[in-house]
Amino acid sequence: MRKTVLVTGGCGFIGANFVRLLFETRPDWRLINLDKLTYAGNLQNLEGLAEHPDYRFVRGDICDRPLLDTLFQEEQIDTVVHFAAESHVDRSITGPAEFIRTNITGTFTLLEAAKKYWLENGQGQKKGHCRFLHVSTDEVYGSLGATGFFTEQTPYSPRSPYSASKASSDHLVRAYFHTYGLPILITNCSNNYGPYQFPEKLIPLMLNNGRQGKELPVYGDGGNVRDWLYVQDHCEAIIRVIEQGRLGESYNIGGHNEKNNLQVVELLCDMLDEKIGLLPSGNARRSLITFVKDRLGHDRRYAIAADKIDRDLGWTPKYTFEQGIEKTVTWYLE
């Protein structure tokens, strides 16, 4: 079925990969990309798409209700994929206000616009195939010990302003399903990596610094564990949830690739040494690793149990960490 999709934050890391994947795999879908173009959004991430007849870019803010109402009406939006968010934990610690505005108020404004158009403005007949997919994070669940996994039933226990703002937006989205019948879906994913990621995040930061021979700062003892998910796997899972997911449900999306931060950084060092040679001093890049004071409230371990999306929708990741990181390093070096 042809869809008209509003993608929020489509010039960011995951959003841009999603937009590109949609044009490759769903050529009959129309795509409206709404992005504020903050520091993490880049039009170059979607170079070559501007003239596509089924693509429209709109520079704007998800907190701008009149703009949202206009877009829903003009484009007859029937699907929302909501990526737009402030997402860097460090920035949320030093400046939480923008996270509250974008992640909570912005999501609320988007929900209200969808509710008005789909349920209140004579578009109720479209409700059957409308979808509001809210992209969230495993960080809403808090921190794990050495064992165990997050499931969709794990109680929320956010521990940073970022994860608290995402947990709040998850609750709002779920409430609009139960209260108003808005056709929502929620995905909670593990740490993404891949092309187009802004270099404040671990992997692109280490690649950039390592390539330039700069220090590689690692928080604490480097033992914080994350489940790493290649971004294309994440985007394919989102499409699967849009097309086959059960309304009102949440789906955990994980990569089945637990690595601690030090393991990731050391692997990147070795790959750079192999691909572009040792440092001018003759030293290996592992010599650049510098342990720094740990981040406030740094969660020790995240790990996703993605059994539900596998069982109910038949999705599993295609890429191992070794395959995904090879593609990622090659992309950044090129």
Coordinates of C-alpha atoms in Angstrom, one line a residue:
M1 CA 0.0 0.0 0.0
R2 CA 1.3 3.4 -0.9
K3 CA 2.1 5.5 2.1
T4 CA 2.8 9.2 2.7
V5 CA 5.4 9.3 5.4
L6 CA 6.4 12.2 7.6
V7 CA 9.9 11.5 8.9
T8 CA 11.0 13.8 11.7
G9 CA 14.8 14.3 12.0
G10 CA 15.4 12.8 8.6
C11 CA 18.8 14.6 8.2
G12 CA 20.3 13.1 11.3
F13 CA 22.2 9.9 11.6
I14 CA 19.5 7.2 11.9
G15 CA 16.9 9.3 10.0
A16 CA 19.1 9.8 7.0
N17 CA 19.9 6.1 6.8
F18 CA 16.1 5.4 7.1
V19 CA 15.2 7.8 4.3
R20 CA 17.8 6.3 2.0
L21 CA 16.7 2.8 2.8
L22 CA 13.0 3.7 2.1
F23 CA 13.9 5.0 -1.4
E24 CA 15.8 1.8 -2.1
T25 CA 13.2 -0.6 -0.9
R26 CA 9.8 1.2 -1.0
P27 CA 9.8 3.2 -4.2
D28 CA 6.0 3.8 -4.1
W29 CA 6.1 5.6 -0.7
R30 CA 6.1 9.4 -0.6
L31 CA 8.4 11.0 1.9
I32 CA 8.3 14.3 3.7
N33 CA 11.4 15.0 5.8
L34 CA 10.9 17.6 8.6
D35 CA 14.2 18.6 10.2
K36 CA 15.3 21.6 12.2
L37 CA 18.9 21.2 11.0
T38 CA 20.5 21.5 14.4
Y39 CA 24.2 20.7 14.8
A40 CA 23.5 16.9 14.2
G41 CA 21.4 17.3 11.1
N42 CA 23.1 17.6 7.8
L43 CA 21.5 18.0 4.3
Q44 CA 24.6 16.4 2.8
N45 CA 23.5 13.2 4.4
L46 CA 20.8 13.0 1.8
E47 CA 22.7 14.4 -1.1
G48 CA 21.1 13.4 -4.4
L49 CA 17.5 13.1 -3.2
A50 CA 16.4 16.7 -3.3
E51 CA 15.0 16.5 -6.8
H52 CA 13.2 13.1 -6.3
P53 CA 9.5 13.6 -7.2
D54 CA 8.4 11.7 -4.1
Y55 CA 10.6 13.6 -1.6
R56 CA 10.0 16.9 0.1
F57 CA 12.4 18.5 2.6
V58 CA 10.9 21.0 5.1
R59 CA 13.2 22.9 7.5
G60 CA 11.2 23.2 10.7
D61 CA 10.7 22.4 14.3
I62 CA 8.5 19.6 15.7
C63 CA 7.3 22.1 18.4
D64 CA 5.8 24.3 15.6
R65 CA 2.2 23.2 15.8
P66 CA 0.9 25.4 12.9
L67 CA 3.6 24.0 10.6
L68 CA 2.7 20.4 11.6
D69 CA -1.0 21.0 11.0
T70 CA -0.2 22.4 7.6
L71 CA 2.0 19.5 6.6
F72 CA -0.6 16.9 7.7
Q73 CA -3.3 18.7 5.6
E74 CA -1.2 19.5 2.6
E75 CA 0.5 16.1 2.2
Q76 CA -2.3 13.9 3.7
I77 CA 0.1 12.3 6.0
D78 CA -0.8 8.7 7.0
T79 CA 2.4 7.6 8.6
V80 CA 4.8 9.3 11.1
V81 CA 8.3 8.0 11.8
H82 CA 9.5 10.1 14.7
F83 CA 13.3 10.2 15.0
A84 CA 13.7 13.9 15.9
A85 CA 15.3 14.1 19.3
E86 CA 18.2 15.4 21.3
S87 CA 20.2 12.2 22.0
H88 CA 23.7 12.9 23.4
V89 CA 23.8 12.0 27.1
D90 CA 26.7 14.3 27.8
R91 CA 24.8 17.3 26.4
S92 CA 21.8 16.4 28.5
I93 CA 23.9 16.6 31.6
T94 CA 25.2 20.1 30.9
G95 CA 22.1 21.4 29.2
P96 CA 18.9 19.4 29.9
A97 CA 16.4 22.1 28.9
E98 CA 16.6 21.5 25.2
F99 CA 16.1 17.8 25.8
I100 CA 12.9 18.5 27.7
R101 CA 11.7 20.9 24.9
T102 CA 12.5 18.6 22.0
N103 CA 12.0 15.2 23.3
I104 CA 8.9 15.8 25.5
T105 CA 7.2 19.0 24.2
G106 CA 8.1 18.2 20.6
T107 CA 6.6 14.6 20.8
F108 CA 3.5 16.0 22.5
T109 CA 3.0 18.6 19.7
L110 CA 3.4 15.9 17.0
L111 CA 1.0 13.6 18.8
E112 CA -1.6 16.4 19.0
A113 CA -1.2 17.2 15.3
A114 CA -1.6 13.5 14.3
K115 CA -4.7 13.2 16.6
K116 CA -6.3 16.2 15.1
Y117 CA -5.8 15.2 11.5
W118 CA -6.4 11.4 11.8
L119 CA -9.2 11.4 14.5
E120 CA -10.8 14.8 14.7
N121 CA -10.8 16.4 11.2
G122 CA -12.8 13.9 9.1
Q123 CA -9.8 11.7 8.4
G124 CA -11.0 8.9 10.7
Q125 CA -11.5 6.6 7.7
K126 CA -7.7 6.6 7.3
K127 CA -7.1 5.4 10.9
G128 CA -7.1 1.8 9.7
H129 CA -3.8 2.2 7.9
C130 CA -2.3 5.2 9.8
R131 CA 0.8 4.6 11.9
F132 CA 2.7 6.8 14.4
L133 CA 6.0 5.1 15.1
H134 CA 8.0 6.6 17.9
V135 CA 11.7 5.7 17.8
S136 CA 13.1 5.4 21.4
T137 CA 16.1 3.9 23.2
D138 CA 17.0 1.1 25.5
E139 CA 18.3 3.7 27.9
V140 CA 14.8 4.2 29.3
Y141 CA 15.2 0.9 31.1
G142 CA 18.1 2.0 33.3
S143 CA 21.3 0.0 33.9
L144 CA 21.9 -3.8 34.1
G145 CA 24.3 -5.8 36.1
A146 CA 26.6 -8.4 34.7
T147 CA 23.7 -10.6 33.6
G148 CA 20.2 -10.2 32.3
F149 CA 18.5 -8.4 29.4
F150 CA 15.9 -5.7 28.8
T151 CA 12.6 -7.0 27.6
E152 CA 9.5 -5.0 26.7
Q153 CA 8.2 -5.7 30.2
T154 CA 11.3 -4.3 32.0
P155 CA 10.2 -1.4 34.3
Y156 CA 11.4 2.1 33.2
S157 CA 14.3 3.4 35.3
P158 CA 15.9 6.3 33.4
R159 CA 19.1 7.7 35.0
S160 CA 20.1 10.7 32.9
P161 CA 18.1 13.8 31.6
Y162 CA 18.3 12.3 28.1
S163 CA 16.8 8.9 29.1
A164 CA 14.3 10.5 31.4
S165 CA 13.1 12.7 28.5
K166 CA 12.8 9.7 26.2
A167 CA 11.0 7.7 28.8
S168 CA 8.5 10.6 29.2
S169 CA 7.9 10.7 25.5
D170 CA 7.3 6.9 25.4
H171 CA 4.7 7.3 28.1
L172 CA 3.0 10.1 26.2
V173 CA 2.9 8.1 23.0
R174 CA 1.5 5.1 24.8
A175 CA -1.1 7.2 26.6
Y176 CA -2.4 8.6 23.3
F177 CA -3.1 5.0 22.2
H178 CA -5.0 4.1 25.3
T179 CA -6.8 7.4 25.7
Y180 CA -7.6 8.4 22.2
G181 CA -7.0 5.3 20.1
L182 CA -4.2 6.9 18.2
P183 CA -2.5 4.1 16.1
I184 CA 0.9 4.2 17.7
L185 CA 3.9 1.9 17.7
I186 CA 7.1 2.2 19.8
T187 CA 10.6 0.8 19.2
N188 CA 13.4 0.8 21.7
C189 CA 16.8 0.2 20.2
S190 CA 20.3 -0.4 21.4
N191 CA 23.4 1.6 20.4
N192 CA 23.5 2.3 16.7
Y193 CA 26.6 2.8 14.6
G194 CA 27.2 3.2 10.9
P195 CA 27.5 5.9 8.2
Y196 CA 26.4 9.6 8.8
Q197 CA 26.8 9.6 12.6
F198 CA 27.8 12.9 14.1
P199 CA 31.3 12.6 15.6
E200 CA 30.3 13.3 19.2
K201 CA 29.4 9.6 19.6
L202 CA 31.9 7.0 20.5
I203 CA 32.7 5.2 17.2
P204 CA 33.0 8.3 14.8
L205 CA 34.8 10.3 17.6
M206 CA 37.4 7.6 18.0
L207 CA 37.8 7.2 14.2
N208 CA 38.3 10.9 13.7
N209 CA 40.7 11.3 16.6
G210 CA 42.6 8.1 15.7
R211 CA 43.0 9.1 12.1
Q212 CA 44.5 12.5 13.2
G213 CA 46.7 11.0 15.9
K214 CA 44.7 12.7 18.8
E215 CA 44.0 11.3 22.2
L216 CA 41.2 8.7 22.5
P217 CA 39.3 9.6 25.7
V218 CA 37.6 6.6 27.3
Y219 CA 35.3 7.1 30.3
G220 CA 36.2 5.4 33.6
D221 CA 37.8 2.0 33.1
G222 CA 36.2 1.4 29.7
G223 CA 34.1 -1.4 31.0
N224 CA 30.7 0.0 30.2
V225 CA 28.9 -2.5 28.0
R226 CA 26.5 -1.7 25.1
D227 CA 24.7 -3.8 22.6
W228 CA 25.8 -2.6 19.2
L229 CA 23.3 -2.5 16.3
Y230 CA 24.3 -1.6 12.7
V231 CA 22.1 1.3 11.6
Q232 CA 20.7 -0.5 8.5
D233 CA 19.5 -3.4 10.6
H234 CA 17.7 -0.9 12.8
C235 CA 16.1 0.9 9.8
E236 CA 14.9 -2.4 8.3
A237 CA 13.4 -3.4 11.7
I238 CA 11.5 -0.1 11.8
I239 CA 10.0 -0.8 8.3
R240 CA 9.0 -4.2 9.5
V241 CA 7.2 -2.7 12.6
I242 CA 5.4 -0.1 10.4
E243 CA 4.1 -2.8 8.1
Q244 CA 3.4 -5.7 10.5
G245 CA 3.6 -4.4 14.0
R246 CA 0.5 -4.6 16.3
L247 CA -0.8 -1.2 17.3
G248 CA -0.1 -0.1 20.8
E249 CA 2.8 -2.4 21.1
S250 CA 6.5 -1.8 21.9
Y251 CA 9.3 -3.7 20.2
N252 CA 12.9 -4.0 21.4
I253 CA 15.5 -3.9 18.6
G254 CA 18.9 -5.2 19.4
G255 CA 22.1 -6.2 17.6
H256 CA 23.1 -9.3 19.7
N257 CA 26.5 -7.7 19.9
E258 CA 27.6 -6.9 23.5
K259 CA 30.9 -5.1 23.6
N260 CA 32.4 -2.8 26.3
N261 CA 33.7 0.6 25.3
L262 CA 37.4 -0.4 25.6
Q263 CA 36.9 -3.4 23.3
V264 CA 35.3 -1.2 20.7
V265 CA 38.1 1.5 20.9
E266 CA 40.9 -1.1 20.7
L267 CA 39.3 -2.7 17.7
L268 CA 39.0 0.6 15.9
C269 CA 42.7 1.4 16.7
D270 CA 43.8 -1.9 15.2
M271 CA 41.6 -1.4 12.1
L272 CA 43.0 2.1 11.5
D273 CA 46.6 0.8 12.0
E274 CA 45.9 -1.9 9.4
K275 CA 44.1 0.4 6.9
I276 CA 46.2 3.6 7.0
G277 CA 49.3 2.6 8.8
L278 CA 50.8 3.3 12.2
L279 CA 51.2 6.7 13.7
P280 CA 54.1 8.9 12.4
S281 CA 56.0 8.0 15.6
G282 CA 55.7 4.3 14.7
N283 CA 53.4 3.6 17.6
A284 CA 50.2 1.7 17.4
R285 CA 47.0 3.8 18.0
R286 CA 46.2 1.9 21.2
S287 CA 48.9 4.2 22.7
L288 CA 46.5 7.1 22.2
I289 CA 43.9 5.7 24.6
T290 CA 43.5 7.9 27.6
F291 CA 41.2 7.1 30.5
V292 CA 39.2 10.1 31.7
K293 CA 36.9 10.8 34.6
D294 CA 33.7 8.8 34.3
R295 CA 30.5 10.5 33.1
L296 CA 28.0 11.4 35.8
G297 CA 25.4 8.7 36.2
H298 CA 27.1 6.5 33.6
D299 CA 25.0 3.3 33.2
R300 CA 27.2 0.2 33.4
R301 CA 25.5 -2.2 31.0
Y302 CA 22.7 -2.3 28.5
A303 CA 21.6 -5.5 26.7
I304 CA 18.5 -6.0 24.6
A305 CA 16.3 -9.1 24.4
A306 CA 14.9 -8.8 20.9
D307 CA 12.9 -12.1 21.1
K308 CA 9.5 -10.4 20.5
I309 CA 10.3 -8.8 17.2
D310 CA 11.9 -12.0 16.0
R311 CA 9.0 -14.2 17.2
D312 CA 6.1 -11.9 16.1
L313 CA 7.5 -10.1 13.0
G314 CA 10.3 -12.4 11.9
W315 CA 13.1 -9.7 12.2
T316 CA 16.7 -10.5 13.2
P317 CA 19.8 -8.4 12.5
K318 CA 21.7 -9.3 9.3
Y319 CA 25.0 -7.9 10.3
T320 CA 27.4 -9.1 12.9
F321 CA 29.5 -6.5 14.7
E322 CA 32.5 -7.5 12.6
Q323 CA 30.7 -7.0 9.3
G324 CA 29.0 -3.7 10.4
I325 CA 32.2 -2.2 11.8
E326 CA 34.1 -3.0 8.6
K327 CA 31.5 -1.2 6.5
T328 CA 31.5 1.7 9.0
V329 CA 35.2 2.2 9.1
T330 CA 35.5 2.0 5.4
W331 CA 32.8 4.6 4.9
Y332 CA 34.4 7.1 7.3
L333 CA 37.8 6.7 5.8
E334 CA 36.4 7.2 2.3

